[in-house]
PDB file of C-alpha atoms in Angstrom:
ATOM      1  CA  MET A   1     -29.319 -16.189  -7.326  1.00 48.00           C
ATOM      2  CA  ARG A   2     -31.933 -18.515  -8.753  1.00 64.00           C
ATOM      3  CA  SER A   3     -31.396 -20.377 -11.979  1.00 86.00           C
ATOM      4  CA  ASN A   4     -34.585 -20.842 -13.984  1.00 94.00           C
ATOM      5  CA  ARG A   5     -35.182 -23.803 -16.258  1.00 94.00           C
ATOM      6  CA  GLN A   6     -38.166 -25.224 -18.109  1.00 95.00           C
ATOM      7  CA  ALA A   7     -40.231 -27.243 -15.646  1.00 96.00           C
ATOM      8  CA  GLY A   8     -41.315 -29.788 -18.242  1.00 96.00           C
ATOM      9  CA  SER A   9     -44.032 -32.178 -17.155  1.00 97.00           C
ATOM     10  CA  THR A  10     -43.397 -31.440 -13.485  1.00 97.00           C
ATOM     11  CA  PHE A  11     -45.619 -28.406 -14.162  1.00 98.00           C
ATOM     12  CA  LYS A  12     -48.628 -30.529 -15.179  1.00 98.00           C
ATOM     13  CA  PRO A  13     -49.881 -31.028 -11.592  1.00 98.00           C
ATOM     14  CA  LEU A  14     -50.712 -27.308 -11.474  1.00 98.00           C
ATOM     15  CA  VAL A  15     -53.106 -27.831 -14.382  1.00 98.00           C
ATOM     16  CA  TYR A  16     -54.648 -30.916 -12.797  1.00 98.00           C
ATOM     17  CA  LEU A  17     -54.996 -29.255  -9.402  1.00 98.00           C
ATOM     18  CA  GLU A  18     -56.791 -26.284 -10.964  1.00 98.00           C
ATOM     19  CA  ALA A  19     -59.089 -28.737 -12.763  1.00 98.00           C
ATOM     20  CA  LEU A  20     -59.914 -30.407  -9.439  1.00 98.00           C
ATOM     21  CA  GLU A  21     -60.606 -27.001  -7.905  1.00 98.00           C
ATOM     22  CA  LYS A  22     -63.034 -26.275 -10.755  1.00 98.00           C
ATOM     23  CA  GLY A  23     -64.971 -29.481 -10.133  1.00 98.00           C
ATOM     24  CA  PHE A  24     -63.363 -31.830 -12.655  1.00 98.00           C
ATOM     25  CA  ALA A  25     -63.037 -35.411 -11.400  1.00 97.00           C
ATOM     26  CA  PRO A  26     -60.080 -37.813 -11.734  1.00 97.00           C
ATOM     27  CA  CYS A  27     -62.380 -40.325 -13.436  1.00 97.00           C
ATOM     28  CA  ASP A  28     -63.536 -37.879 -16.146  1.00 97.00           C
ATOM     29  CA  PHE A  29     -62.438 -39.076 -19.601  1.00 98.00           C
ATOM     30  CA  TYR A  30     -60.831 -37.047 -22.388  1.00 97.00           C
ATOM     31  CA  PRO A  31     -59.989 -37.956 -25.990  1.00 97.00           C
ATOM     32  CA  ASN A  32     -56.324 -38.443 -26.814  1.00 98.00           C
ATOM     33  CA  ASP A  33     -56.622 -36.402 -30.008  1.00 97.00           C
ATOM     34  CA  SER A  34     -53.967 -34.396 -31.799  1.00 94.00           C
ATOM     35  CA  ILE A  35     -55.564 -30.941 -31.815  1.00 96.00           C
ATOM     36  CA  VAL A  36     -54.301 -27.897 -33.710  1.00 97.00           C
ATOM     37  CA  TYR A  37     -54.682 -24.688 -31.686  1.00 97.00           C
ATOM     38  CA  GLU A  38     -55.200 -22.227 -34.517  1.00 97.00           C
ATOM     39  CA  ALA A  39     -55.279 -19.154 -32.276  1.00 97.00           C
ATOM     40  CA  TYR A  40     -51.745 -20.031 -31.147  1.00 97.00           C
ATOM     41  CA  ASP A  41     -49.882 -20.164 -34.465  1.00 97.00           C
ATOM     42  CA  ASP A  42     -51.390 -23.552 -35.375  1.00 97.00           C
ATOM     43  CA  TRP A  43     -49.452 -25.170 -32.547  1.00 98.00           C
ATOM     44  CA  THR A  44     -50.204 -28.792 -31.708  1.00 97.00           C
ATOM     45  CA  PRO A  45     -48.958 -30.824 -28.748  1.00 97.00           C
ATOM     46  CA  ARG A  46     -47.267 -34.150 -29.392  1.00 96.00           C
ATOM     47  CA  ASN A  47     -47.240 -37.135 -27.092  1.00 96.00           C
ATOM     48  CA  ALA A  48     -43.831 -38.575 -26.264  1.00 93.00           C
ATOM     49  CA  ASP A  49     -44.746 -41.931 -27.828  1.00 94.00           C
ATOM     50  CA  ARG A  50     -46.461 -40.219 -30.821  1.00 95.00           C
ATOM     51  CA  SER A  51     -49.584 -42.351 -30.277  1.00 96.00           C
ATOM     52  CA  TYR A  52     -53.077 -40.862 -30.422  1.00 97.00           C
ATOM     53  CA  GLY A  53     -56.650 -42.024 -30.285  1.00 97.00           C
ATOM     54  CA  GLY A  54     -58.790 -43.501 -27.574  1.00 97.00           C
ATOM     55  CA  TYR A  55     -59.497 -41.910 -24.223  1.00 98.00           C
ATOM     56  CA  TYR A  56     -57.693 -41.303 -20.951  1.00 98.00           C
ATOM     57  CA  SER A  57     -59.168 -40.531 -17.586  1.00 98.00           C
ATOM     58  CA  MET A  58     -57.781 -37.409 -15.987  1.00 97.00           C
ATOM     59  CA  LYS A  59     -55.965 -39.709 -13.561  1.00 97.00           C
ATOM     60  CA  GLY A  60     -54.554 -41.883 -16.357  1.00 97.00           C
ATOM     61  CA  ALA A  61     -53.430 -38.863 -18.370  1.00 98.00           C
ATOM     62  CA  LEU A  62     -51.412 -37.520 -15.429  1.00 98.00           C
ATOM     63  CA  ILE A  63     -50.003 -40.924 -14.483  1.00 97.00           C
ATOM     64  CA  HIS A  64     -48.790 -41.487 -18.051  1.00 96.00           C
ATOM     65  CA  SER A  65     -47.983 -37.801 -18.702  1.00 97.00           C
ATOM     66  CA  VAL A  66     -50.164 -37.559 -21.819  1.00 98.00           C
ATOM     67  CA  ASN A  67     -49.462 -34.190 -23.419  1.00 98.00           C
ATOM     68  CA  THR A  68     -52.596 -33.910 -25.560  1.00 98.00           C
ATOM     69  CA  VAL A  69     -54.961 -34.379 -22.624  1.00 98.00           C
ATOM     70  CA  SER A  70     -52.927 -32.108 -20.348  1.00 98.00           C
ATOM     71  CA  VAL A  71     -53.086 -29.254 -22.875  1.00 98.00           C
ATOM     72  CA  GLU A  72     -56.806 -29.734 -23.510  1.00 98.00           C
ATOM     73  CA  LEU A  73     -57.420 -29.743 -19.763  1.00 98.00           C
ATOM     74  CA  LEU A  74     -55.489 -26.464 -19.490  1.00 98.00           C
ATOM     75  CA  MET A  75     -57.639 -24.943 -22.223  1.00 98.00           C
ATOM     76  CA  GLN A  76     -60.829 -26.071 -20.484  1.00 98.00           C
ATOM     77  CA  VAL A  77     -59.884 -24.714 -17.039  1.00 98.00           C
ATOM     78  CA  GLY A  78     -58.330 -21.580 -18.533  1.00 98.00           C
ATOM     79  CA  ILE A  79     -54.737 -20.477 -18.913  1.00 98.00           C
ATOM     80  CA  ASP A  80     -55.306 -17.458 -16.670  1.00 98.00           C
ATOM     81  CA  SER A  81     -56.689 -19.668 -13.893  1.00 98.00           C
ATOM     82  CA  VAL A  82     -53.575 -21.836 -13.919  1.00 98.00           C
ATOM     83  CA  LEU A  83     -51.330 -18.760 -13.956  1.00 98.00           C
ATOM     84  CA  GLU A  84     -53.248 -17.439 -10.955  1.00 98.00           C
ATOM     85  CA  LEU A  85     -52.792 -20.738  -9.108  1.00 98.00           C
ATOM     86  CA  ALA A  86     -49.069 -20.691  -9.910  1.00 98.00           C
ATOM     87  CA  ALA A  87     -48.718 -17.159  -8.544  1.00 97.00           C
ATOM     88  CA  GLY A  88     -50.652 -18.100  -5.410  1.00 96.00           C
ATOM     89  CA  ALA A  89     -48.329 -21.060  -4.901  1.00 96.00           C
ATOM     90  CA  GLY A  90     -45.316 -18.739  -4.925  1.00 94.00           C
ATOM     91  CA  ILE A  91     -44.205 -19.041  -8.541  1.00 96.00           C
ATOM     92  CA  LYS A  92     -43.112 -15.499  -9.350  1.00 96.00           C
ATOM     93  CA  SER A  93     -41.333 -16.211 -12.638  1.00 97.00           C
ATOM     94  CA  GLU A  94     -43.047 -14.878 -15.745  1.00 97.00           C
ATOM     95  CA  LEU A  95     -44.870 -17.724 -17.430  1.00 98.00           C
ATOM     96  CA  PRO A  96     -46.135 -17.822 -21.020  1.00 97.00           C
ATOM     97  CA  ALA A  97     -49.918 -17.567 -21.479  1.00 98.00           C
ATOM     98  CA  VAL A  98     -49.988 -20.211 -24.203  1.00 98.00           C
ATOM     99  CA  PRO A  99     -51.225 -23.827 -24.440  1.00 98.00           C
ATOM    100  CA  SER A 100     -47.688 -25.214 -24.084  1.00 97.00           C
ATOM    101  CA  LEU A 101     -47.737 -23.873 -20.523  1.00 98.00           C
ATOM    102  CA  ALA A 102     -49.327 -27.221 -19.584  1.00 98.00           C
ATOM    103  CA  LEU A 103     -46.165 -28.967 -20.778  1.00 97.00           C
ATOM    104  CA  GLY A 104     -43.897 -26.828 -18.621  1.00 97.00           C
ATOM    105  CA  THR A 105     -42.356 -24.639 -21.320  1.00 96.00           C
ATOM    106  CA  GLY A 106     -42.220 -21.750 -18.852  1.00 96.00           C
ATOM    107  CA  GLU A 107     -38.961 -21.260 -17.012  1.00 96.00           C
ATOM    108  CA  VAL A 108     -39.141 -21.480 -13.228  1.00 97.00           C
ATOM    109  CA  SER A 109     -36.701 -22.095 -10.420  1.00 95.00           C
ATOM    110  CA  LEU A 110     -36.417 -25.318  -8.470  1.00 93.00           C
ATOM    111  CA  TYR A 111     -37.217 -23.259  -5.361  1.00 92.00           C
ATOM    112  CA  GLU A 112     -40.546 -22.155  -6.869  1.00 95.00           C
ATOM    113  CA  MET A 113     -41.532 -25.668  -7.903  1.00 96.00           C
ATOM    114  CA  MET A 114     -40.493 -27.009  -4.509  1.00 93.00           C
ATOM    115  CA  GLY A 115     -42.868 -24.485  -2.929  1.00 93.00           C
ATOM    116  CA  PHE A 116     -45.769 -25.751  -5.038  1.00 96.00           C
ATOM    117  CA  TYR A 117     -45.136 -29.417  -4.254  1.00 96.00           C
ATOM    118  CA  GLN A 118     -44.691 -28.552  -0.576  1.00 94.00           C
ATOM    119  CA  ALA A 119     -48.142 -26.986  -0.560  1.00 96.00           C
ATOM    120  CA  ILE A 120     -49.678 -30.148  -2.006  1.00 97.00           C
ATOM    121  CA  ALA A 121     -48.013 -32.260   0.670  1.00 96.00           C
ATOM    122  CA  ASN A 122     -49.131 -29.745   3.330  1.00 95.00           C
ATOM    123  CA  GLN A 123     -52.892 -30.158   2.721  1.00 97.00           C
ATOM    124  CA  GLY A 124     -52.941 -27.284   0.226  1.00 98.00           C
ATOM    125  CA  ILE A 125     -51.215 -24.718   2.448  1.00 96.00           C
ATOM    126  CA  ALA A 126     -48.248 -22.937   0.834  1.00 95.00           C
ATOM    127  CA  LYS A 127     -45.485 -21.789   3.165  1.00 91.00           C
ATOM    128  CA  LYS A 128     -42.163 -20.225   2.321  1.00 85.00           C
ATOM    129  CA  PRO A 129     -39.625 -23.068   2.172  1.00 79.00           C
ATOM    130  CA  LEU A 130     -36.555 -22.876   4.416  1.00 80.00           C
ATOM    131  CA  TYR A 131     -33.117 -23.952   3.250  1.00 79.00           C
ATOM    132  CA  ILE A 132     -31.547 -23.801   6.707  1.00 89.00           C
ATOM    133  CA  SER A 133     -33.486 -24.138   9.930  1.00 91.00           C
ATOM    134  CA  ARG A 134     -30.641 -23.755  12.445  1.00 94.00           C
ATOM    135  CA  ILE A 135     -26.934 -22.917  12.618  1.00 96.00           C
ATOM    136  CA  GLU A 136     -24.831 -23.941  15.611  1.00 96.00           C
ATOM    137  CA  ASP A 137     -21.201 -23.265  16.441  1.00 97.00           C
ATOM    138  CA  SER A 138     -18.733 -26.021  17.414  1.00 97.00           C
ATOM    139  CA  SER A 139     -19.901 -25.950  21.037  1.00 97.00           C
ATOM    140  CA  GLY A 140     -23.566 -26.359  20.105  1.00 96.00           C
ATOM    141  CA  ARG A 141     -24.554 -22.744  20.740  1.00 97.00           C
ATOM    142  CA  VAL A 142     -27.365 -21.700  18.402  1.00 96.00           C
ATOM    143  CA  LEU A 143     -26.226 -18.804  16.235  1.00 96.00           C
ATOM    144  CA  GLU A 144     -29.320 -18.565  14.071  1.00 94.00           C
ATOM    145  CA  GLU A 145     -32.660 -20.326  14.096  1.00 94.00           C
ATOM    146  CA  ARG A 146     -35.475 -20.001  11.628  1.00 91.00           C
ATOM    147  CA  LEU A 147     -38.871 -21.468  12.240  1.00 88.00           C
ATOM    148  CA  PRO A 148     -41.389 -22.265   9.516  1.00 80.00           C
ATOM    149  CA  GLU A 149     -44.206 -19.802   9.042  1.00 79.00           C
ATOM    150  CA  VAL A 150     -47.036 -20.558  11.434  1.00 80.00           C
ATOM    151  CA  GLU A 151     -49.615 -19.354   8.980  1.00 89.00           C
ATOM    152  CA  GLY A 152     -49.585 -20.163   5.329  1.00 92.00           C
ATOM    153  CA  LYS A 153     -51.697 -19.468   2.289  1.00 94.00           C
ATOM    154  CA  ALA A 154     -54.276 -21.966   1.075  1.00 97.00           C
ATOM    155  CA  ILE A 155     -53.876 -22.627  -2.646  1.00 98.00           C
ATOM    156  CA  CYS A 156     -56.564 -25.318  -2.788  1.00 98.00           C
ATOM    157  CA  SER A 157     -58.922 -27.286  -0.598  1.00 98.00           C
ATOM    158  CA  PRO A 158     -57.392 -29.950   1.676  1.00 98.00           C
ATOM    159  CA  GLU A 159     -59.537 -32.527  -0.119  1.00 98.00           C
ATOM    160  CA  ASN A 160     -58.110 -31.647  -3.535  1.00 98.00           C
ATOM    161  CA  ALA A 161     -54.578 -31.621  -2.122  1.00 98.00           C
ATOM    162  CA  ALA A 162     -55.207 -35.181  -0.891  1.00 98.00           C
ATOM    163  CA  VAL A 163     -56.515 -36.192  -4.323  1.00 98.00           C
ATOM    164  CA  MET A 164     -53.383 -34.709  -5.939  1.00 98.00           C
ATOM    165  CA  VAL A 165     -51.149 -36.680  -3.569  1.00 98.00           C
ATOM    166  CA  ALA A 166     -53.039 -39.848  -4.547  1.00 98.00           C
ATOM    167  CA  LEU A 167     -52.671 -39.014  -8.257  1.00 98.00           C
ATOM    168  CA  LEU A 168     -48.963 -38.348  -7.831  1.00 98.00           C
ATOM    169  CA  LYS A 169     -48.572 -41.660  -5.986  1.00 97.00           C
ATOM    170  CA  GLY A 170     -50.059 -43.251  -9.095  1.00 96.00           C
ATOM    171  CA  VAL A 171     -47.266 -41.713 -11.180  1.00 96.00           C
ATOM    172  CA  VAL A 172     -44.752 -43.619  -9.037  1.00 95.00           C
ATOM    173  CA  ASP A 173     -46.725 -46.828  -8.624  1.00 95.00           C
ATOM    174  CA  ASP A 174     -48.031 -47.279 -12.180  1.00 94.00           C
ATOM    175  CA  GLY A 175     -46.810 -44.453 -14.403  1.00 94.00           C
ATOM    176  CA  THR A 176     -43.776 -42.658 -15.756  1.00 93.00           C
ATOM    177  CA  ALA A 177     -41.879 -42.898 -12.441  1.00 94.00           C
ATOM    178  CA  ALA A 178     -42.499 -46.624 -11.939  1.00 93.00           C
ATOM    179  CA  GLY A 179     -38.751 -47.209 -12.331  1.00 92.00           C
ATOM    180  CA  LEU A 180     -38.392 -46.081  -8.725  1.00 92.00           C
ATOM    181  CA  ARG A 181     -40.279 -49.238  -7.765  1.00 92.00           C
ATOM    182  CA  MET A 182     -39.091 -51.681 -10.419  1.00 89.00           C
ATOM    183  CA  LYS A 183     -35.493 -50.675 -11.056  1.00 90.00           C
ATOM    184  CA  TYR A 184     -34.460 -49.039  -7.798  1.00 90.00           C
ATOM    185  CA  ARG A 185     -36.720 -51.086  -5.483  1.00 90.00           C
ATOM    186  CA  PHE A 186     -38.009 -48.144  -3.429  1.00 90.00           C
ATOM    187  CA  SER A 187     -40.860 -49.425  -1.280  1.00 92.00           C
ATOM    188  CA  GLU A 188     -41.709 -46.259   0.670  1.00 92.00           C
ATOM    189  CA  ASP A 189     -44.792 -44.150   0.085  1.00 93.00           C
ATOM    190  CA  ILE A 190     -43.706 -41.788  -2.714  1.00 94.00           C
ATOM    191  CA  ALA A 191     -45.681 -39.212  -4.671  1.00 95.00           C
ATOM    192  CA  GLY A 192     -44.055 -37.318  -7.514  1.00 93.00           C
ATOM    193  CA  LYS A 193     -43.940 -36.386 -11.166  1.00 96.00           C
ATOM    194  CA  THR A 194     -41.363 -36.965 -13.861  1.00 94.00           C
ATOM    195  CA  GLY A 195     -40.490 -34.232 -16.301  1.00 91.00           C
ATOM    196  CA  THR A 196     -38.436 -33.903 -19.447  1.00 85.00           C
ATOM    197  CA  THR A 197     -37.950 -30.765 -21.499  1.00 80.00           C
ATOM    198  CA  GLN A 198     -36.955 -29.783 -24.992  1.00 71.00           C
ATOM    199  CA  ASN A 199     -34.063 -27.782 -23.528  1.00 64.00           C
TER     200      ASN A 199
END
């Protein structure tokens, strides 16, 4: 049984990947404005540090997990497009078709999110993740063996998957996950995304 939780900002890479697929560039700039989305009950996203103004590149907004830019990017690429990407990446949970989707307010399972991130690391090819690849008895006899799917499903171009990996490396090297480098002294190549939720 899967336990679903809000994905928080770990969902943002889906928005950014869809933007890349639609021709947006990591160096495109967006205003860090507090916008009221009147069609959605006058909802407005808030940045974690409550600071607004100025501009962020798409890359900088992801690295620093800027909520205002992430939501505006979602609105520009289209909520339905991001939902379609999520479904193609294996996310079967019902997600809300609202601007806060960009902030990960939808509840998903870890298994579903793992499938999305796996696809990014696999040049944009989604494959069903395996928990267990082989079971042996005490004498080493193989009782069960599962091999990864040979074929997979492309969720994006290999080029955009590579760009996403580079962006997610920036999160670790210079952004919200920089503690992995500074505090914990990890020196390996790491790409990832932090995420906090209201629940």
